[in-house]
mmCIF file of C-alpha atoms in Angstrom:
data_model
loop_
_atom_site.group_PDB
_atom_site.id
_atom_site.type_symbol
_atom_site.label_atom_id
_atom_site.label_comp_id
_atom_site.label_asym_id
_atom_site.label_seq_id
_atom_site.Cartn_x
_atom_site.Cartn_y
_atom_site.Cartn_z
ATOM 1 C CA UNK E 1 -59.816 83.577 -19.142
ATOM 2 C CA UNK E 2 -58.338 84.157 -15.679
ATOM 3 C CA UNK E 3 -59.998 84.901 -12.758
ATOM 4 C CA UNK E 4 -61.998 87.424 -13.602
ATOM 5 C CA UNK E 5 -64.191 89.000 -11.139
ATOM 6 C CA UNK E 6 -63.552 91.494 -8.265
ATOM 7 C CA UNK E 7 -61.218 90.011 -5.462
ATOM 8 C CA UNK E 8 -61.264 93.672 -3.707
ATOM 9 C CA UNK E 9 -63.989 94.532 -1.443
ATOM 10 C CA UNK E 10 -67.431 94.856 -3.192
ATOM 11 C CA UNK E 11 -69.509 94.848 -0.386
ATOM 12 C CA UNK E 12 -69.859 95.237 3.450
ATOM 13 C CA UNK E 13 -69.692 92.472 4.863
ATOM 14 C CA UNK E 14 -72.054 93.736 7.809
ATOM 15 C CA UNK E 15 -74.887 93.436 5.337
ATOM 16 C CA UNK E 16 -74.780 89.939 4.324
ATOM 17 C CA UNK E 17 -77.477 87.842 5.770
ATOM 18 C CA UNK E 18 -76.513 84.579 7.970
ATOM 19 C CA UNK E 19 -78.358 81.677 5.627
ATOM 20 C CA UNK E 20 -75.899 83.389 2.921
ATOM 21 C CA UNK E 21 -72.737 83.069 5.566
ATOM 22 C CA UNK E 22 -74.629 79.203 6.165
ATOM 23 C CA UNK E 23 -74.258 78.724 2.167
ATOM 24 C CA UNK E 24 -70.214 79.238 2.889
ATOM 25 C CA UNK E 25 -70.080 82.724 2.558
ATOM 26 C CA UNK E 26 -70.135 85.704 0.121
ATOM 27 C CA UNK E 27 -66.588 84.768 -1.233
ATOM 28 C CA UNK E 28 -67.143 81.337 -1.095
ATOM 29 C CA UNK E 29 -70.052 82.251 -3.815
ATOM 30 C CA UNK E 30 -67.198 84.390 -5.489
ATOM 31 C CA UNK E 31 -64.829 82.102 -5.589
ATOM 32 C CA UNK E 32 -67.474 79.304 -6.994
ATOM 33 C CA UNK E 33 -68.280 81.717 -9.689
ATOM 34 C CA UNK E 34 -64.988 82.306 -10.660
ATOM 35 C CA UNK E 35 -64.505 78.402 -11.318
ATOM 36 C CA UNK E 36 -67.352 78.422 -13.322
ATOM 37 C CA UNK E 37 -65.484 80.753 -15.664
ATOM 38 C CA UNK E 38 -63.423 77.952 -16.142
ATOM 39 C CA UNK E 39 -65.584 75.247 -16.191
ATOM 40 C CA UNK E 40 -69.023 73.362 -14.748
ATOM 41 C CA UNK E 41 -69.166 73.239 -10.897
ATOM 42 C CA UNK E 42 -69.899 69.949 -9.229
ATOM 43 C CA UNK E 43 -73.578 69.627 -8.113
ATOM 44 C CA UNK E 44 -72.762 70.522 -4.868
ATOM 45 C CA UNK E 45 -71.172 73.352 -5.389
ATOM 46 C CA UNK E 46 -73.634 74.181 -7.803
ATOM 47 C CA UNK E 47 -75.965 74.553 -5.128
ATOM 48 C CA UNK E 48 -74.083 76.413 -2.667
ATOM 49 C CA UNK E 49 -74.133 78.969 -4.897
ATOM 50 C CA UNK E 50 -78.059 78.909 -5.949
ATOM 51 C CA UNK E 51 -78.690 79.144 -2.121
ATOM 52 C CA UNK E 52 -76.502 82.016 -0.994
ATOM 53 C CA UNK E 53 -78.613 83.529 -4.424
ATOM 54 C CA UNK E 54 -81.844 82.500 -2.666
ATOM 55 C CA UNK E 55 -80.802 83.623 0.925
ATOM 56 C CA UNK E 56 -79.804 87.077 0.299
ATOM 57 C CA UNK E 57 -81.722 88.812 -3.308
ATOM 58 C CA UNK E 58 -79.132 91.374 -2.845
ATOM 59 C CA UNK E 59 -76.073 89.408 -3.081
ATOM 60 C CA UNK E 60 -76.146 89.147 -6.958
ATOM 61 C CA UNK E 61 -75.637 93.042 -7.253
ATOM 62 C CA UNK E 62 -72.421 92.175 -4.686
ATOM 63 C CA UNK E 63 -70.308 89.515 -6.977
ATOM 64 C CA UNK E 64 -68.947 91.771 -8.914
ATOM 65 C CA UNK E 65 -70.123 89.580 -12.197
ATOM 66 C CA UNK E 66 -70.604 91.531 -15.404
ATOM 67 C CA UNK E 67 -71.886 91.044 -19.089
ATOM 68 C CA UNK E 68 -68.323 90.042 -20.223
ATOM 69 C CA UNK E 69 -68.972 86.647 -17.823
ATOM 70 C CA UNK E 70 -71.856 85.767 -19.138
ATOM 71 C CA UNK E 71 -71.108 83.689 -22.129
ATOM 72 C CA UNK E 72 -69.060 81.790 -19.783
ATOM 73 C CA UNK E 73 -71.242 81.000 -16.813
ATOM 74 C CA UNK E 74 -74.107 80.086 -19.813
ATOM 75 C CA UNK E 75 -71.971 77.686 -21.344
ATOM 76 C CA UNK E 76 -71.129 75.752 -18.058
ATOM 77 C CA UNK E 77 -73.733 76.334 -15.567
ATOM 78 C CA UNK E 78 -76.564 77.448 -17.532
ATOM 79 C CA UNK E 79 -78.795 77.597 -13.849
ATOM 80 C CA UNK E 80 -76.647 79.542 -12.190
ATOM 81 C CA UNK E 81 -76.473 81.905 -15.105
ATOM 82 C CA UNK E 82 -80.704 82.004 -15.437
ATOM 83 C CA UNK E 83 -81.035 82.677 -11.700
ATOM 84 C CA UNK E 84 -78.501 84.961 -11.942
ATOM 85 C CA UNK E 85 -80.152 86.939 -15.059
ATOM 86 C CA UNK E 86 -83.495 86.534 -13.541
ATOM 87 C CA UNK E 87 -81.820 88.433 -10.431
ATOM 88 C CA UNK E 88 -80.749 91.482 -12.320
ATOM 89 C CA UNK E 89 -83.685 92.329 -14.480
ATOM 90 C CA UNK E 90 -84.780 95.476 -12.398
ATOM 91 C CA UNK E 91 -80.805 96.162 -12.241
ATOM 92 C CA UNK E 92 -79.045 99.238 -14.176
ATOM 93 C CA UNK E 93 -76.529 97.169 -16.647
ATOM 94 C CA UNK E 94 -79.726 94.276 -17.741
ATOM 95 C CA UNK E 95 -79.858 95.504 -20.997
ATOM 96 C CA UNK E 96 -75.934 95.352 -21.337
ATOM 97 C CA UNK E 97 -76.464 91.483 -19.947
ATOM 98 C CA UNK E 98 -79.094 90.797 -22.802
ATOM 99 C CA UNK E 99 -77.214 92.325 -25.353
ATOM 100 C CA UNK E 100 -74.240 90.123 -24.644
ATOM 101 C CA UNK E 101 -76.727 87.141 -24.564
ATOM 102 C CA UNK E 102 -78.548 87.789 -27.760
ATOM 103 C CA UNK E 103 -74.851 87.908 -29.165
ATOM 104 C CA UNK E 104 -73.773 85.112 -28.070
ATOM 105 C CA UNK E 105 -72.378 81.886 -29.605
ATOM 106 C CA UNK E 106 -76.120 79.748 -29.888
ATOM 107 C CA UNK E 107 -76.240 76.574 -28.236
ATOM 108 C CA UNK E 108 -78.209 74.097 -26.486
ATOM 109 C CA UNK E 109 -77.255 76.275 -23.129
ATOM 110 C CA UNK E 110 -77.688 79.626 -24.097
ATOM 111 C CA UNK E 111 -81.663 78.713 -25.734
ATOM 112 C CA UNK E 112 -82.365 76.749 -22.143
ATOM 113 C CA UNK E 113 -81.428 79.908 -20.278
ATOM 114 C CA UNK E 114 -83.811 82.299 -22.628
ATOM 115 C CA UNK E 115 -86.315 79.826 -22.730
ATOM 116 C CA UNK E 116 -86.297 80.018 -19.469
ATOM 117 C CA UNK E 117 -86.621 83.777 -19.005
ATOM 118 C CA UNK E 118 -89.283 84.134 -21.497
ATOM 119 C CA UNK E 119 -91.771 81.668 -19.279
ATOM 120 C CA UNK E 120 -90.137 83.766 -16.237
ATOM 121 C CA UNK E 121 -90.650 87.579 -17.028
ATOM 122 C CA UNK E 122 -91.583 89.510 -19.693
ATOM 123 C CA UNK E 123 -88.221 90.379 -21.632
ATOM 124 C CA UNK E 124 -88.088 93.427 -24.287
ATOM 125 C CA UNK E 125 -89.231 92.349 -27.735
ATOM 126 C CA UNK E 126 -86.174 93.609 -29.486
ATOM 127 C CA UNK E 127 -83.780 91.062 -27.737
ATOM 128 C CA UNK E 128 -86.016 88.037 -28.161
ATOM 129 C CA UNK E 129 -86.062 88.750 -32.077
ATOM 130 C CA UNK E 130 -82.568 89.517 -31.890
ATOM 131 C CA UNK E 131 -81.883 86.262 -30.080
ATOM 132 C CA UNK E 132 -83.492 84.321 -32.815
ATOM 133 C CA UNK E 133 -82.095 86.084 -35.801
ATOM 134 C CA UNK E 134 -78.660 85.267 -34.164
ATOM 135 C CA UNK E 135 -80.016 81.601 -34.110
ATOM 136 C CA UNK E 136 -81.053 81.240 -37.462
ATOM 137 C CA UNK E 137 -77.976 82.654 -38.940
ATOM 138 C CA UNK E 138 -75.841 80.314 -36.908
ATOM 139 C CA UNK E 139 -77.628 77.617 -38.469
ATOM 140 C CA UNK E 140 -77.222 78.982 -41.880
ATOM 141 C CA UNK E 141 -73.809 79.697 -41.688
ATOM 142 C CA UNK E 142 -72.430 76.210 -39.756
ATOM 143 C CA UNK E 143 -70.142 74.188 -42.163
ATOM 144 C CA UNK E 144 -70.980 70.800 -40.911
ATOM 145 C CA UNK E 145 -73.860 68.979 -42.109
ATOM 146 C CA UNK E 146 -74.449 66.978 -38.811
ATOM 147 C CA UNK E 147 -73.333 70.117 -36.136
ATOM 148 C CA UNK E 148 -76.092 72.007 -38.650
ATOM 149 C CA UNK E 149 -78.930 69.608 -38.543
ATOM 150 C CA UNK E 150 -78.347 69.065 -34.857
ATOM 151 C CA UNK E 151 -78.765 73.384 -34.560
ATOM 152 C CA UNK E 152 -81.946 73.507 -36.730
ATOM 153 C CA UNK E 153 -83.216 71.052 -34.396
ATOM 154 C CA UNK E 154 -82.384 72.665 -31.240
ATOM 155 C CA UNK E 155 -84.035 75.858 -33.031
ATOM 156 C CA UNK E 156 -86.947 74.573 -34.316
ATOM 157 C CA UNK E 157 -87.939 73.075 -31.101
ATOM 158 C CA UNK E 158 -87.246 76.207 -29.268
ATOM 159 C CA UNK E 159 -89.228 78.099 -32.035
ATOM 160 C CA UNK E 160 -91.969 75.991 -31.478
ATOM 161 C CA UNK E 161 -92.016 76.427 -27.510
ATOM 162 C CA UNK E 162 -91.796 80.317 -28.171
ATOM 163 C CA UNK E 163 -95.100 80.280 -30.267
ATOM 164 C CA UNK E 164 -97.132 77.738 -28.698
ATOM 165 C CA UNK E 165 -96.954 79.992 -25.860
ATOM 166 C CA UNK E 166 -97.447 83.152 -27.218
ATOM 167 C CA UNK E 167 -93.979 84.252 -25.993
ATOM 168 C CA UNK E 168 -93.510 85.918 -29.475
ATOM 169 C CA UNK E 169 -95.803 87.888 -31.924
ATOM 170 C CA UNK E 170 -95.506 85.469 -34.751
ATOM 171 C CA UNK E 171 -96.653 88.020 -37.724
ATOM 172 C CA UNK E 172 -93.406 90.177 -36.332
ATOM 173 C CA UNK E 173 -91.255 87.170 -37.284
ATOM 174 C CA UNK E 174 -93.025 85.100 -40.174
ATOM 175 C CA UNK E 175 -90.578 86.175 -43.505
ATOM 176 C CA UNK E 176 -87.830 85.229 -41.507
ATOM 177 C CA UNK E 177 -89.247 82.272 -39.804
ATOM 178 C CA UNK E 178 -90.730 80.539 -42.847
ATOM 179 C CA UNK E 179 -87.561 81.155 -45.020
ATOM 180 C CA UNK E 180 -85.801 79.477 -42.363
ATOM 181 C CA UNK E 181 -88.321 76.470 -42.365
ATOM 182 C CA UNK E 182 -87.860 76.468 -46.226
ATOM 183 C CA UNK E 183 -84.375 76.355 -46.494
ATOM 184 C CA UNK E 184 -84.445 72.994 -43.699
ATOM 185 C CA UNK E 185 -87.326 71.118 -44.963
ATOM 186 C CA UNK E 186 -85.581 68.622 -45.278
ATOM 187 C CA UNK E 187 -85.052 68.216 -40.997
ATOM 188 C CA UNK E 188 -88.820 67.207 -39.735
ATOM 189 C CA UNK E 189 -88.538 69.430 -36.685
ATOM 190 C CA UNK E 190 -88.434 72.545 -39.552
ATOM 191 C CA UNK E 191 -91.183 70.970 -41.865
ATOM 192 C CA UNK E 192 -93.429 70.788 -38.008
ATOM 193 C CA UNK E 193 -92.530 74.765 -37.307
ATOM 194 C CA UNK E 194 -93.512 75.173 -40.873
ATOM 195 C CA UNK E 195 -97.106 73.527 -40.652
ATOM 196 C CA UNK E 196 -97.657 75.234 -37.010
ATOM 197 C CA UNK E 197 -96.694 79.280 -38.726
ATOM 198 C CA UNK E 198 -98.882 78.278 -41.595
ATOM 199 C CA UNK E 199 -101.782 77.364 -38.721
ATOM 200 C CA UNK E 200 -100.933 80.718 -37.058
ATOM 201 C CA UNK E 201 -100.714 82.596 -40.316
ATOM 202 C CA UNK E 202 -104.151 81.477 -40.849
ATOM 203 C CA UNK E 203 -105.391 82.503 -37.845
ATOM 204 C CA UNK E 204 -104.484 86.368 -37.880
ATOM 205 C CA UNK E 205 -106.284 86.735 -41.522
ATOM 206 C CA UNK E 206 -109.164 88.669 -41.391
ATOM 207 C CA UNK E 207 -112.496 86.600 -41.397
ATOM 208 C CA UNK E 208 -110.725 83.515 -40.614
#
């Protein structure tokens, strides 16, 4: 994609705050974000733009980034993306943002960023169990044998992290869970998820 967010004026300029215009400046941040459309940011510049973010809690609302970005800035600057995210939540398009994320492509990026926001707020139970269901079938449906066990993996372990800390109701998601764990026994990481639901199936029977 080409540059994609707003070059025209999306803000006044009166209003930004002087760490942000420290940080290099609301289109500096722009400009930064853009890049990262294209590709990771240095660490530097990285930071630049998770400053001007943490200077000014307004500014997010003022880049002109929308859902269509997302899967982008996830894929190469997964922090930037999270803080981003964890900026909008009380915003009007958030649930346009988390539909795009529970939709998109799963990867080692896109679970640290939910991950992440699960341990940070308390996100709607319908995208979580979207999110995985898009996870699991990604698994199920890669072609390669080594790209798939490396996925399971990733899932498993993220699956396991979502549990062990209660971030998910695990009787809403056993069936699909445990097939899932079934179908990949042969991966350790799956036959460990599989041991832990059969612990917490245990432990919401009555009388146990």
């Amino acid at each position: 994609p080409g540059v994609l967010l707003h070059t025209g004026p999306v803000w006044d300029s009166s209003s930004v705050g002087a760490d942000v215009e420290k940080a290099g400046g609301v289109a500096g941040v722009r400009e930064l974000l853009t890049r990262a459309l294209r590709g990771p940011l240095l660490p530097a510049q990285q930071q630049q733009v998770l400053s001007a973010l943490e200077a000014d809690p307004k500014l997010v609302h003022r880049l002109g980034v929308g859902p269509r970005h997302l899967p982008a800035l996830v894929e190469h600057t997964p922090v930037i993306a999270y803080e981003l995210l964890l900026r909008l939540m009380r915003g009007p398009q958030i649930q346009a943002f988390l539909s795009v994320l529970a939709h998109t492509c799963m990867s080692l990026h896109s679970m640290e960023v939910v991950n992440r926001l699960t341990t940070a707020v308390d996100l709607p139970t319908d995208f979580v169990h979207l999110y995985i269901s898009n996870c699991i079938s990604s698994c199920e449906n890669a072609q390669d044998k080594y790209v798939q066990n490396r996925l399971v993996r990733l899932v498993c372990v993220f699956l396991h992290s979502l549990i062990r800390n209660r971030i998910v109701n695990i009787a809403d998601l056993l069936h699909e869970v445990q097939s899932f764990c079934i179908n990949f026994s042969r991966i350790k990481e799956a036959a460990k998820l599989f041991r832990l639901l059969k612990a917490a199936q245990a432990g919401l029977e009555p009388g146990s």
